[in-house]
PDB file of C-alpha atoms and ligand atoms in Angstrom:
ATOM      1  CA  MET A   2     123.206  97.941 113.180  1.00 97.00           C
ATOM      2  CA  ARG A   3     120.523  97.386 110.564  1.00 98.00           C
ATOM      3  CA  ILE A   4     118.114  99.728 108.820  1.00 98.00           C
ATOM      4  CA  GLY A   5     114.792  98.734 107.321  1.00 98.00           C
ATOM      5  CA  PHE A   6     112.282 100.425 105.057  1.00 98.00           C
ATOM      6  CA  GLY A   7     108.556  99.715 104.728  1.00 98.00           C
ATOM      7  CA  TRP A   8     105.867 101.106 102.457  1.00 98.00           C
ATOM      8  CA  ASP A   9     102.146 100.401 102.297  1.00 98.00           C
ATOM      9  CA  SER A  10      98.947 101.846 100.874  1.00 98.00           C
ATOM     10  CA  HIS A  11      95.242 101.194 101.412  1.00 97.00           C
ATOM     11  CA  GLU A  12      92.135 102.598  99.778  1.00 98.00           C
ATOM     12  CA  PHE A  13      89.498 104.521 101.742  1.00 98.00           C
ATOM     13  CA  LYS A  14      86.154 102.734 101.975  1.00 97.00           C
ATOM     14  CA  PRO A  15      82.966 104.028 103.621  1.00 96.00           C
ATOM     15  CA  GLY A  16      81.413 102.327 106.620  1.00 93.00           C
ATOM     16  CA  ILE A  17      84.525 100.958 108.317  1.00 95.00           C
ATOM     17  CA  PRO A  18      86.588 102.395 111.192  1.00 96.00           C
ATOM     18  CA  LEU A  19      89.818 104.240 110.360  1.00 98.00           C
ATOM     19  CA  LYS A  20      92.769 102.708 112.228  1.00 98.00           C
ATOM     20  CA  ILE A  21      96.221 104.251 111.946  1.00 98.00           C
ATOM     21  CA  GLY A  22      99.027 103.091 114.208  1.00 98.00           C
ATOM     22  CA  GLY A  23      96.522 101.082 116.241  1.00 98.00           C
ATOM     23  CA  VAL A  24      94.490 104.209 117.051  1.00 98.00           C
ATOM     24  CA  THR A  25      90.906 104.559 115.798  1.00 98.00           C
ATOM     25  CA  LEU A  26      90.525 108.062 114.345  1.00 98.00           C
ATOM     26  CA  PRO A  27      87.169 109.858 113.961  1.00 96.00           C
ATOM     27  CA  HIS A  28      86.424 109.830 110.210  1.00 97.00           C
ATOM     28  CA  ASP A  29      83.567 108.871 107.910  1.00 96.00           C
ATOM     29  CA  GLN A  30      85.692 106.305 106.047  1.00 97.00           C
ATOM     30  CA  GLY A  31      88.226 103.659 106.946  1.00 98.00           C
ATOM     31  CA  LEU A  32      90.944 101.783 105.101  1.00 97.00           C
ATOM     32  CA  GLY A  33      89.928  98.676 103.196  1.00 95.00           C
ATOM     33  CA  GLY A  34      91.987  95.534 103.189  1.00 89.00           C
ATOM     34  CA  HIS A  35      91.804  91.984 104.408  1.00 84.00           C
ATOM     35  CA  SER A  36      92.957  92.816 107.952  1.00 94.00           C
ATOM     36  CA  ASP A  37      92.009  96.043 109.764  1.00 95.00           C
ATOM     37  CA  GLY A  38      93.800  97.998 106.988  1.00 96.00           C
ATOM     38  CA  ASP A  39      96.212  99.727 109.383  1.00 98.00           C
ATOM     39  CA  VAL A  40      98.579 101.169 106.798  1.00 98.00           C
ATOM     40  CA  LEU A  41     101.102 102.429 109.371  1.00 98.00           C
ATOM     41  CA  LEU A  42     101.407  99.189 111.343  1.00 98.00           C
ATOM     42  CA  HIS A  43     101.807  97.285 108.058  1.00 98.00           C
ATOM     43  CA  ALA A  44     104.641  99.570 106.910  1.00 98.00           C
ATOM     44  CA  ILE A  45     106.375  99.285 110.323  1.00 98.00           C
ATOM     45  CA  THR A  46     106.028  95.489 110.174  1.00 98.00           C
ATOM     46  CA  ASP A  47     107.573  95.387 106.689  1.00 98.00           C
ATOM     47  CA  ALA A  48     110.399  97.742 107.724  1.00 98.00           C
ATOM     48  CA  LEU A  49     111.292  95.471 110.668  1.00 98.00           C
ATOM     49  CA  LEU A  50     111.161  92.347 108.506  1.00 98.00           C
ATOM     50  CA  GLY A  51     113.205  94.063 105.785  1.00 98.00           C
ATOM     51  CA  ALA A  52     115.902  95.077 108.265  1.00 98.00           C
ATOM     52  CA  ILE A  53     116.646  91.406 108.972  1.00 98.00           C
ATOM     53  CA  ALA A  54     116.162  90.386 105.318  1.00 98.00           C
ATOM     54  CA  GLY A  55     113.089  88.388 106.378  1.00 97.00           C
ATOM     55  CA  PRO A  56     109.990  87.466 104.379  1.00 97.00           C
ATOM     56  CA  ASP A  57     107.587  90.384 103.828  1.00 96.00           C
ATOM     57  CA  ILE A  58     104.218  90.874 105.538  1.00 96.00           C
ATOM     58  CA  GLY A  59     102.305  89.483 102.558  1.00 95.00           C
ATOM     59  CA  SER A  60     104.291  86.229 102.661  1.00 96.00           C
ATOM     60  CA  LEU A  61     103.870  85.777 106.427  1.00 96.00           C
ATOM     61  CA  PHE A  62     100.207  86.781 106.551  1.00 95.00           C
ATOM     62  CA  PRO A  63      98.753  86.111 103.080  1.00 93.00           C
ATOM     63  CA  PRO A  64      95.515  88.036 102.366  1.00 88.00           C
ATOM     64  CA  SER A  65      94.182  84.760 100.919  1.00 90.00           C
ATOM     65  CA  ASP A  66      94.301  83.192 104.410  1.00 92.00           C
ATOM     66  CA  PRO A  67      90.878  83.642 106.107  1.00 92.00           C
ATOM     67  CA  GLN A  68      92.441  83.741 109.590  1.00 92.00           C
ATOM     68  CA  TRP A  69      93.758  87.272 108.829  1.00 92.00           C
ATOM     69  CA  LYS A  70      90.336  88.613 107.807  1.00 90.00           C
ATOM     70  CA  ASN A  71      89.666  91.733 109.949  1.00 89.00           C
ATOM     71  CA  ALA A  72      92.782  90.843 111.986  1.00 93.00           C
ATOM     72  CA  ASP A  73      94.246  93.390 114.407  1.00 96.00           C
ATOM     73  CA  SER A  74      97.468  94.477 112.678  1.00 97.00           C
ATOM     74  CA  ALA A  75      99.204  94.626 116.065  1.00 98.00           C
ATOM     75  CA  VAL A  76      99.478  90.837 115.643  1.00 97.00           C
ATOM     76  CA  PHE A  77     101.624  91.313 112.507  1.00 97.00           C
ATOM     77  CA  LEU A  78     103.826  93.870 114.263  1.00 98.00           C
ATOM     78  CA  SER A  79     104.263  91.596 117.256  1.00 98.00           C
ATOM     79  CA  GLU A  80     105.411  88.729 115.013  1.00 97.00           C
ATOM     80  CA  ALA A  81     107.955  91.009 113.280  1.00 98.00           C
ATOM     81  CA  LEU A  82     109.315  92.179 116.658  1.00 98.00           C
ATOM     82  CA  LYS A  83     109.627  88.543 117.740  1.00 98.00           C
ATOM     83  CA  ARG A  84     111.532  87.696 114.570  1.00 98.00           C
ATOM     84  CA  ILE A  85     114.074  90.511 114.949  1.00 98.00           C
ATOM     85  CA  LYS A  86     114.674  89.456 118.572  1.00 98.00           C
ATOM     86  CA  CYS A  87     115.145  85.848 117.463  1.00 98.00           C
ATOM     87  CA  VAL A  88     118.084  86.854 115.269  1.00 98.00           C
ATOM     88  CA  GLY A  89     119.593  89.080 117.973  1.00 98.00           C
ATOM     89  CA  TYR A  90     118.334  92.581 117.182  1.00 98.00           C
ATOM     90  CA  GLU A  91     116.202  95.187 118.959  1.00 98.00           C
ATOM     91  CA  LEU A  92     114.414  98.256 117.628  1.00 98.00           C
ATOM     92  CA  VAL A  93     116.166 101.569 118.422  1.00 98.00           C
ATOM     93  CA  ASN A  94     113.849 104.054 116.721  1.00 98.00           C
ATOM     94  CA  LEU A  95     111.460 104.427 113.831  1.00 98.00           C
ATOM     95  CA  ASP A  96     110.361 107.297 111.654  1.00 98.00           C
ATOM     96  CA  SER A  97     107.304 107.501 109.449  1.00 98.00           C
ATOM     97  CA  THR A  98     105.608 109.744 106.929  1.00 98.00           C
ATOM     98  CA  LEU A  99     101.930 109.236 106.176  1.00 98.00           C
ATOM     99  CA  ILE A 100     100.480 110.615 102.927  1.00 98.00           C
ATOM    100  CA  LEU A 101      96.722 111.181 102.972  1.00 98.00           C
ATOM    101  CA  SER A 102      94.323 114.005 102.156  1.00 97.00           C
ATOM    102  CA  THR A 103      92.004 113.566 105.165  1.00 96.00           C
ATOM    103  CA  PRO A 104      91.708 113.423 108.106  1.00 97.00           C
ATOM    104  CA  LYS A 105      94.408 115.754 109.416  1.00 97.00           C
ATOM    105  CA  ILE A 106      96.915 113.651 111.390  1.00 98.00           C
ATOM    106  CA  GLY A 107      98.462 116.527 113.374  1.00 97.00           C
ATOM    107  CA  PRO A 108      95.875 116.536 116.186  1.00 97.00           C
ATOM    108  CA  HIS A 109      96.249 112.744 116.585  1.00 98.00           C
ATOM    109  CA  ALA A 110     100.006 112.427 116.045  1.00 98.00           C
ATOM    110  CA  ASP A 111     100.797 112.318 119.753  1.00 98.00           C
ATOM    111  CA  ALA A 112      98.242 109.587 120.471  1.00 98.00           C
ATOM    112  CA  ILE A 113      99.542 107.563 117.506  1.00 98.00           C
ATOM    113  CA  ARG A 114     103.173 108.082 118.596  1.00 98.00           C
ATOM    114  CA  LYS A 115     102.438 106.883 122.137  1.00 98.00           C
ATOM    115  CA  HIS A 116     100.419 103.889 120.982  1.00 98.00           C
ATOM    116  CA  VAL A 117     103.023 102.762 118.431  1.00 98.00           C
ATOM    117  CA  ALA A 118     105.797 103.226 121.012  1.00 98.00           C
ATOM    118  CA  GLY A 119     103.851 101.010 123.415  1.00 98.00           C
ATOM    119  CA  LEU A 120     103.348  98.300 120.799  1.00 98.00           C
ATOM    120  CA  CYS A 121     107.053  98.425 119.889  1.00 98.00           C
ATOM    121  CA  GLY A 122     108.330  98.623 123.465  1.00 98.00           C
ATOM    122  CA  ILE A 123     110.382 101.785 122.845  1.00 98.00           C
ATOM    123  CA  PRO A 124     110.076 105.336 124.270  1.00 98.00           C
ATOM    124  CA  ALA A 125     107.611 107.695 122.554  1.00 98.00           C
ATOM    125  CA  ASP A 126     110.462 110.051 121.651  1.00 98.00           C
ATOM    126  CA  CYS A 127     111.888 107.258 119.482  1.00 98.00           C
ATOM    127  CA  VAL A 128     108.820 107.230 117.209  1.00 98.00           C
ATOM    128  CA  GLY A 129     108.443 109.830 114.448  1.00 98.00           C
ATOM    129  CA  ILE A 130     104.919 110.419 113.121  1.00 98.00           C
ATOM    130  CA  LYS A 131     104.680 112.899 110.253  1.00 98.00           C
ATOM    131  CA  ALA A 132     101.983 113.432 107.652  1.00 98.00           C
ATOM    132  CA  LYS A 133     101.712 115.127 104.266  1.00 97.00           C
ATOM    133  CA  THR A 134      98.813 115.702 101.890  1.00 97.00           C
ATOM    134  CA  PRO A 135      99.182 114.066  98.462  1.00 96.00           C
ATOM    135  CA  GLU A 136      99.794 117.274  96.472  1.00 94.00           C
ATOM    136  CA  GLY A 137      99.651 116.487  92.766  1.00 95.00           C
ATOM    137  CA  MET A 138      99.813 112.740  93.285  1.00 94.00           C
ATOM    138  CA  GLY A 139      96.179 111.924  92.547  1.00 95.00           C
ATOM    139  CA  THR A 140      95.975 109.548  95.520  1.00 95.00           C
ATOM    140  CA  GLU A 141      93.204 111.394  97.406  1.00 94.00           C
ATOM    141  CA  ASN A 142      91.298 108.148  98.024  1.00 97.00           C
ATOM    142  CA  ALA A 143      94.266 106.341  99.564  1.00 98.00           C
ATOM    143  CA  ALA A 144      96.430 106.442 102.653  1.00 98.00           C
ATOM    144  CA  ILE A 145     100.124 105.728 102.169  1.00 98.00           C
ATOM    145  CA  ALA A 146     102.748 105.057 104.854  1.00 98.00           C
ATOM    146  CA  ASN A 147     106.533 105.198 104.551  1.00 98.00           C
ATOM    147  CA  VAL A 148     108.587 103.888 107.483  1.00 99.00           C
ATOM    148  CA  VAL A 149     112.266 103.498 108.308  1.00 99.00           C
ATOM    149  CA  VAL A 150     113.570 101.618 111.336  1.00 98.00           C
ATOM    150  CA  LEU A 151     116.972 101.311 112.993  1.00 98.00           C
ATOM    151  CA  LEU A 152     117.915  98.080 114.763  1.00 98.00           C
ATOM    152  CA  GLN A 153     120.911  97.338 116.950  1.00 98.00           C
ATOM    153  CA  ARG A 154     122.369  94.070 118.263  1.00 98.00           C
ATOM    154  CA  CYS A 155     120.984  93.277 121.695  1.00 94.00           C
TER     155      CYS A 155
HETATM  156 ZN1   ZN B 209      98.597  96.944 104.347  1.00 55.86          ZN
END
């Protein structure tokens, strides 16, 4: 078995859609970044790549490369899943904690869980989606994602 850990953060910017876990959430701001800024999918991607000691998301999909401008982050996740399969592993489960002041994730957690499970090809009850507010951290204008994954030989 292998475990992997991923972490990511993006800054809130007005006038762009907010995508978390591939789900567009109703909010007046979105997450900036070269791709669609999906902080959760980026952290999952990095956790998968880390579990097989692979290159990180920034090395595989450099922000300097124009082809990743406004890219759907599901593409990054799909590449990471392909790479773990290539070396003989499959994803068993993943757990995540988002840290952001707004919007509240609770009402959307189920939709995010189901969507992420679909992208990863695992049951929804193998995807943990939790969220905290950034008490005392001074990161009110950012969304942060922490993810761990467990892989097993397939
Ligand atoms: Zn990112």
